[in-house]
Amino acid sequence: MSTLLFYNFKGGVGKTTLSVLAADHLSRSGKRVLLIDFDQQRSATRFMEAGYGKIEVRQPLEKALHDNTLEKSIVNIDKNLDIVPGSWKISLWPTEVEKIPQPVRFTILRQAIDKVKDNYDYIIVDVPPSTSTMSTNAVFASDYVIVPVPAQRSGADALADSITYLSGLKKDYNLSFKLPGFILYLVAKNSKPNKKIAAELREKFGEAVFANEIYNRDRVQRWNDNGITHKQHDSHDRGTHAMYSLVFHEMLYRMGDEN
Ligand SMILES: Nc1ncnc2c1ncn2[C@@H]1O[C@H](COP(=O)(O)OP(=O)(O)OP(=O)(O)O)[C@@H](O)[C@H]1O
Ligand SMILES: [Mg+2]
């Protein structure tokens, strides 16, 4: 079992979209997947609800974390695909655990995941864009942290800062998570400024940057609103899935997990 986290503390860089589509692709390829919506925005839950209908909260995540197991919070939504739905109330949780000393405070999610991890091949955690008790819990729970980075000036800066934060945690707390690489997100496929920054990032970070990239595709918005579809005769469905599929294959390859 591996826990995956798409992380960048910059907002709106495609973290949730990658988390939801990775859950979709991996579960469809026969892997048992749990998606944990650890974000008060509930974006991953809303994305899944667009396709699967309303997802009832069986037990709120904050209660599950208090009880030290996610078991009662898990909802099955498709073959091989489970979710722990999100709630705005999770935003109150950091205050609730504030008195628990570090680093124990950062291990709460990991402990709750440990109780259910044997049921899954992949657990994917979706977090808000921040460096907070929540994101630190997610990093502590992760085996792999993949950083999506928009090919924009601000994206390059956020990448440098995110790496500093992640390597700081790794060093300070002796964590064993791996960084398989950075995924470039080109907001406009043929924009010259985008391409220039993408080239600069490749130059600077070399092999750490994924060969495969994510582009802006209208189909992603449609899936967000109406649910993910896999229509073979629809070139937009096929093309957009193919784009994400290449990225996920490369991710598994980099993780040494191709099969
Ligand atoms: N490849 C894509 N093509 C088109 N739109 C996309 C793509 N990826 C993400 N988006 C859109 O960009 C917006 C932000 O994406 P997403 O919610 O995945 O980012 P995020 O990093 O999780 O944001 P936040 O930091 O708020 O959690 C969403 O409206 C999403 O639908
Ligand atoms: Mg998000």
Tab-separated table of C-alpha atoms and ligand atoms in Angstrom:
chain	number	residue	atom	x	y	z
A	1	MET	CA	0.000	0.000	0.000
A	2	SER	CA	1.200	3.490	-0.841
A	3	THR	CA	-0.176	6.825	0.273
A	4	LEU	CA	0.032	9.551	-2.375
A	5	LEU	CA	-0.180	13.283	-1.955
A	6	PHE	CA	-0.285	15.868	-4.731
A	7	TYR	CA	1.052	18.870	-2.901
A	8	ASN	CA	1.896	22.482	-3.555
A	9	PHE	CA	0.943	25.236	-1.146
A	10	LYS	CA	-0.077	27.389	-4.061
A	11	GLY	CA	-3.821	27.229	-4.693
A	12	GLY	CA	-5.564	26.224	-7.912
A	13	VAL	CA	-2.665	24.263	-9.430
A	14	GLY	CA	-4.656	21.113	-10.178
A	15	LYS	CA	-4.015	19.132	-6.972
A	16	THR	CA	-7.611	18.041	-6.509
A	17	THR	CA	-8.061	17.259	-10.201
A	18	LEU	CA	-4.948	15.055	-10.130
A	19	SER	CA	-6.117	13.357	-6.909
A	20	VAL	CA	-9.596	12.618	-8.273
A	21	LEU	CA	-8.378	11.455	-11.686
A	22	ALA	CA	-5.624	9.322	-10.143
A	23	ALA	CA	-8.301	7.691	-7.959
A	24	ASP	CA	-10.445	7.131	-11.068
A	25	HIS	CA	-7.595	5.744	-13.215
A	26	LEU	CA	-6.044	3.530	-10.557
A	27	SER	CA	-9.370	2.042	-9.415
A	28	ARG	CA	-10.338	1.354	-13.037
A	29	SER	CA	-7.052	-0.438	-13.544
A	30	GLY	CA	-8.055	-2.821	-10.761
A	31	LYS	CA	-6.252	-1.223	-7.826
A	32	ARG	CA	-8.131	-0.741	-4.576
A	33	VAL	CA	-8.207	2.981	-3.907
A	34	LEU	CA	-9.246	5.210	-1.008
A	35	LEU	CA	-9.538	8.952	-1.645
A	36	ILE	CA	-9.480	11.070	1.523
A	37	ASP	CA	-10.886	14.589	1.179
A	38	PHE	CA	-8.844	16.401	3.827
A	39	ASP	CA	-9.872	19.864	2.668
A	40	GLN	CA	-12.651	22.083	4.009
A	41	GLN	CA	-13.386	23.181	0.419
A	42	ARG	CA	-14.705	19.612	-0.273
A	43	SER	CA	-13.537	19.943	-3.897
A	44	ALA	CA	-12.679	16.252	-4.298
A	45	THR	CA	-16.007	15.221	-2.749
A	46	ARG	CA	-17.917	17.630	-4.998
A	47	PHE	CA	-16.040	16.353	-8.042
A	48	MET	CA	-16.993	12.766	-7.192
A	49	GLU	CA	-20.588	13.760	-6.310
A	50	ALA	CA	-20.947	15.253	-9.803
A	51	GLY	CA	-20.637	11.718	-11.155
A	52	TYR	CA	-21.815	9.467	-8.337
A	53	GLY	CA	-24.551	11.580	-6.706
A	54	LYS	CA	-24.651	12.810	-3.136
A	55	ILE	CA	-22.111	11.145	-0.872
A	56	GLU	CA	-23.473	10.898	2.669
A	57	VAL	CA	-21.058	11.534	5.514
A	58	ARG	CA	-21.297	8.397	7.677
A	59	GLN	CA	-18.959	9.694	10.341
A	60	PRO	CA	-17.274	13.097	10.027
A	61	LEU	CA	-13.540	12.909	9.366
A	62	GLU	CA	-12.708	15.001	12.436
A	63	LYS	CA	-14.524	12.419	14.590
A	64	ALA	CA	-12.664	9.602	12.824
A	65	LEU	CA	-9.362	11.310	13.590
A	66	HIS	CA	-10.429	11.670	17.207
A	67	ASP	CA	-11.323	7.950	17.328
A	68	ASN	CA	-8.052	7.063	15.622
A	69	THR	CA	-9.556	5.095	12.720
A	70	LEU	CA	-11.120	6.032	9.399
A	71	GLU	CA	-13.168	2.846	9.272
A	72	LYS	CA	-16.611	4.350	9.947
A	73	SER	CA	-16.035	7.305	7.615
A	74	ILE	CA	-15.364	5.331	4.447
A	75	VAL	CA	-18.021	5.299	1.718
A	76	ASN	CA	-17.828	2.948	-1.271
A	77	ILE	CA	-18.694	4.780	-4.501
A	78	ASP	CA	-17.559	2.410	-7.249
A	79	LYS	CA	-15.782	-0.869	-7.844
A	80	ASN	CA	-12.388	-0.606	-6.092
A	81	LEU	CA	-13.093	3.017	-5.165
A	82	ASP	CA	-13.832	4.339	-1.675
A	83	ILE	CA	-13.885	7.890	-0.363
A	84	VAL	CA	-13.750	9.624	2.992
A	85	PRO	CA	-15.905	12.647	2.112
A	86	GLY	CA	-14.915	16.117	3.204
A	87	SER	CA	-16.692	18.686	5.365
A	88	TRP	CA	-16.109	22.366	6.103
A	89	LYS	CA	-15.888	21.379	9.785
A	90	ILE	CA	-12.453	19.898	9.236
A	91	SER	CA	-11.249	23.512	9.236
A	92	LEU	CA	-11.959	23.552	12.999
A	93	TRP	CA	-9.840	20.466	13.613
A	94	PRO	CA	-6.395	22.151	13.773
A	95	THR	CA	-7.576	24.262	16.744
A	96	GLU	CA	-8.942	21.153	18.411
A	97	VAL	CA	-5.571	19.382	18.273
A	98	GLU	CA	-3.449	22.467	18.933
A	99	LYS	CA	-2.631	21.345	22.486
A	100	ILE	CA	-1.271	17.984	21.400
A	101	PRO	CA	2.502	18.406	21.309
A	102	GLN	CA	4.516	18.141	18.108
A	103	PRO	CA	5.357	15.824	16.462
A	104	VAL	CA	2.500	13.635	17.782
A	105	ARG	CA	0.036	16.240	16.471
A	106	PHE	CA	1.357	15.631	12.972
A	107	THR	CA	0.897	11.854	13.105
A	108	ILE	CA	-2.868	11.785	13.731
A	109	LEU	CA	-3.915	11.194	10.098
A	110	ARG	CA	-1.193	8.593	9.631
A	111	GLN	CA	-2.409	6.651	12.673
A	112	ALA	CA	-6.021	6.725	11.421
A	113	ILE	CA	-4.896	5.568	7.951
A	114	ASP	CA	-2.802	2.754	9.436
A	115	LYS	CA	-5.960	1.024	10.707
A	116	VAL	CA	-7.459	0.690	7.211
A	117	LYS	CA	-4.432	0.635	4.931
A	118	ASP	CA	-4.400	-3.135	4.404
A	119	ASN	CA	-7.668	-2.825	2.449
A	120	TYR	CA	-6.060	-0.660	-0.250
A	121	ASP	CA	-3.335	-0.507	-2.866
A	122	TYR	CA	-3.362	3.294	-2.956
A	123	ILE	CA	-4.604	5.930	-0.548
A	124	ILE	CA	-4.740	9.451	-1.988
A	125	VAL	CA	-5.074	12.459	0.307
A	126	ASP	CA	-6.367	15.783	-1.019
A	127	VAL	CA	-5.318	18.802	1.047
A	128	PRO	CA	-5.931	22.549	1.026
A	129	PRO	CA	-3.241	24.868	-0.322
A	130	SER	CA	-1.391	25.739	2.877
A	131	THR	CA	1.383	24.822	5.227
A	132	SER	CA	-0.726	23.949	8.214
A	133	THR	CA	-1.377	21.216	10.735
A	134	MET	CA	-3.532	19.631	8.018
A	135	SER	CA	-0.952	19.609	5.254
A	136	THR	CA	1.771	18.534	7.671
A	137	ASN	CA	-0.431	15.618	8.786
A	138	ALA	CA	-0.889	14.704	5.121
A	139	VAL	CA	2.875	14.822	4.484
A	140	PHE	CA	3.527	12.682	7.581
A	141	ALA	CA	0.988	10.152	6.255
A	142	SER	CA	2.476	10.023	2.748
A	143	ASP	CA	4.840	7.620	1.076
A	144	TYR	CA	5.030	9.776	-2.052
A	145	VAL	CA	4.575	13.511	-2.487
A	146	ILE	CA	4.188	14.690	-6.087
A	147	VAL	CA	4.324	18.416	-6.737
A	148	PRO	CA	2.187	19.885	-9.525
A	149	VAL	CA	3.643	23.159	-10.737
A	150	PRO	CA	2.028	25.643	-13.086
A	151	ALA	CA	4.369	26.894	-15.802
A	152	GLN	CA	4.089	30.480	-14.603
A	153	ARG	CA	6.506	32.727	-12.748
A	154	SER	CA	4.509	32.438	-9.514
A	155	GLY	CA	4.422	28.655	-9.994
A	156	ALA	CA	8.198	28.435	-10.195
A	157	ASP	CA	8.499	30.431	-6.949
A	158	ALA	CA	5.883	28.291	-5.216
A	159	LEU	CA	7.748	25.162	-6.337
A	160	ALA	CA	10.969	26.366	-4.709
A	161	ASP	CA	9.095	27.224	-1.491
A	162	SER	CA	7.170	23.949	-1.474
A	163	ILE	CA	10.412	21.988	-1.858
A	164	THR	CA	11.968	23.927	1.028
A	165	TYR	CA	8.936	23.144	3.219
A	166	LEU	CA	8.903	19.449	2.255
A	167	SER	CA	12.632	18.907	2.636
A	168	GLY	CA	12.536	20.786	5.940
A	169	LEU	CA	9.877	18.398	7.266
A	170	LYS	CA	11.739	15.391	5.902
A	171	LYS	CA	14.951	16.410	7.627
A	172	ASP	CA	13.505	17.743	10.899
A	173	TYR	CA	11.282	14.724	11.511
A	174	ASN	CA	13.291	12.091	9.709
A	175	LEU	CA	10.384	11.237	7.383
A	176	SER	CA	10.785	8.606	4.697
A	177	PHE	CA	8.414	9.905	1.993
A	178	LYS	CA	9.806	10.108	-1.533
A	179	LEU	CA	9.456	12.893	-4.085
A	180	PRO	CA	8.876	11.163	-7.456
A	181	GLY	CA	8.959	14.527	-9.238
A	182	PHE	CA	7.186	17.661	-10.359
A	183	ILE	CA	4.297	17.704	-12.835
A	184	LEU	CA	4.148	20.706	-15.142
A	185	TYR	CA	0.726	22.244	-15.639
A	186	LEU	CA	0.531	24.372	-18.765
A	187	VAL	CA	-2.418	26.668	-18.447
A	188	ALA	CA	-2.282	27.341	-22.190
A	189	LYS	CA	-0.660	24.682	-24.347
A	190	ASN	CA	0.788	27.040	-26.936
A	191	SER	CA	1.433	30.120	-24.828
A	192	LYS	CA	5.005	31.340	-25.328
A	193	PRO	CA	5.467	32.578	-21.716
A	194	ASN	CA	4.174	29.213	-20.431
A	195	LYS	CA	6.552	27.294	-22.675
A	196	LYS	CA	9.472	29.507	-21.704
A	197	ILE	CA	8.945	28.887	-17.998
A	198	ALA	CA	8.381	25.177	-18.601
A	199	ALA	CA	11.748	25.072	-20.421
A	200	GLU	CA	13.435	26.996	-17.583
A	201	LEU	CA	12.038	24.591	-15.004
A	202	ARG	CA	13.255	21.611	-17.031
A	203	GLU	CA	16.657	23.203	-17.311
A	204	LYS	CA	16.835	23.926	-13.596
A	205	PHE	CA	15.353	20.709	-12.190
A	206	GLY	CA	16.260	18.254	-14.969
A	207	GLU	CA	14.984	14.722	-14.440
A	208	ALA	CA	12.913	15.777	-11.449
A	209	VAL	CA	10.360	17.258	-13.870
A	210	PHE	CA	7.944	14.710	-15.360
A	211	ALA	CA	8.402	14.207	-19.119
A	212	ASN	CA	4.615	14.162	-19.485
A	213	GLU	CA	2.696	17.366	-18.870
A	214	ILE	CA	-0.843	18.428	-18.051
A	215	TYR	CA	-2.526	20.977	-20.298
A	216	ASN	CA	-5.645	22.992	-19.820
A	217	ARG	CA	-8.533	21.015	-21.333
A	218	ASP	CA	-12.156	22.135	-21.277
A	219	ARG	CA	-13.166	18.530	-20.715
A	220	VAL	CA	-11.758	18.686	-17.177
A	221	GLN	CA	-14.224	21.463	-16.331
A	222	ARG	CA	-17.050	19.425	-17.790
A	223	TRP	CA	-16.066	16.382	-15.701
A	224	ASN	CA	-15.890	18.626	-12.659
A	225	ASP	CA	-19.475	19.775	-13.242
A	226	ASN	CA	-21.065	16.580	-14.584
A	227	GLY	CA	-18.840	13.724	-13.485
A	228	ILE	CA	-16.029	11.837	-15.194
A	229	THR	CA	-17.056	10.026	-18.372
A	230	HIS	CA	-15.155	7.417	-20.386
A	231	LYS	CA	-16.848	7.525	-23.768
A	232	GLN	CA	-14.683	5.688	-26.271
A	233	HIS	CA	-16.252	7.469	-29.258
A	234	ASP	CA	-15.685	10.917	-27.720
A	235	SER	CA	-12.284	12.324	-28.724
A	236	HIS	CA	-12.240	14.840	-25.839
A	237	ASP	CA	-12.823	12.094	-23.265
A	238	ARG	CA	-10.187	9.911	-24.895
A	239	GLY	CA	-7.631	12.710	-25.305
A	240	THR	CA	-8.006	14.080	-21.783
A	241	HIS	CA	-7.828	10.623	-20.175
A	242	ALA	CA	-4.797	9.796	-22.326
A	243	MET	CA	-3.044	12.947	-21.087
A	244	TYR	CA	-3.641	12.069	-17.416
A	245	SER	CA	-2.923	8.413	-18.059
A	246	LEU	CA	0.580	9.209	-19.362
A	247	VAL	CA	1.270	11.269	-16.257
A	248	PHE	CA	0.020	8.508	-13.927
A	249	HIS	CA	2.025	5.842	-15.764
A	250	GLU	CA	5.119	7.965	-15.400
A	251	MET	CA	4.293	8.523	-11.731
A	252	LEU	CA	4.001	4.755	-11.098
A	253	TYR	CA	7.200	4.166	-13.065
A	254	ARG	CA	9.018	6.731	-10.949
A	255	MET	CA	7.600	5.070	-7.837
A	256	GLY	CA	8.812	1.687	-9.103
A	257	ASP	CA	5.187	0.513	-9.037
A	258	GLU	CA	4.359	-0.106	-12.700
A	259	ASN	CA	2.474	-3.339	-12.275
B	1	LIG	N1	-6.103	20.066	-16.966
B	1	LIG	C1	-7.029	20.978	-16.659
B	1	LIG	N2	-7.726	21.587	-17.630
B	1	LIG	C2	-8.664	22.514	-17.345
B	1	LIG	N3	-8.990	22.903	-16.124
B	1	LIG	C3	-8.324	22.338	-15.101
B	1	LIG	C4	-7.319	21.350	-15.301
B	1	LIG	N4	-6.841	20.973	-14.087
B	1	LIG	C5	-7.521	21.698	-13.181
B	1	LIG	N5	-8.406	22.521	-13.779
B	1	LIG	C6	-9.338	23.471	-13.155
B	1	LIG	O1	-8.589	24.427	-12.426
B	1	LIG	C7	-9.253	24.734	-11.202
B	1	LIG	C8	-8.314	24.406	-10.045
B	1	LIG	O2	-8.035	23.015	-10.086
B	1	LIG	P1	-7.992	22.138	-8.764
B	1	LIG	O3	-9.200	22.379	-7.939
B	1	LIG	O4	-7.674	20.749	-9.159
B	1	LIG	O5	-6.729	22.828	-8.094
B	1	LIG	P2	-6.238	22.724	-6.582
B	1	LIG	O6	-4.767	22.886	-6.631
B	1	LIG	O7	-6.773	21.525	-5.940
B	1	LIG	O8	-6.938	24.012	-5.951
B	1	LIG	P3	-6.970	24.382	-4.374
B	1	LIG	O9	-5.594	24.875	-4.090
B	1	LIG	O10	-8.021	25.422	-4.255
B	1	LIG	O11	-7.274	23.127	-3.626
B	1	LIG	C9	-10.525	23.913	-11.189
B	1	LIG	O12	-11.585	24.702	-11.648
B	1	LIG	C10	-10.233	22.780	-12.142
B	1	LIG	O13	-11.387	22.281	-12.767
B	2	MG	MG	-7.848	21.331	-4.164
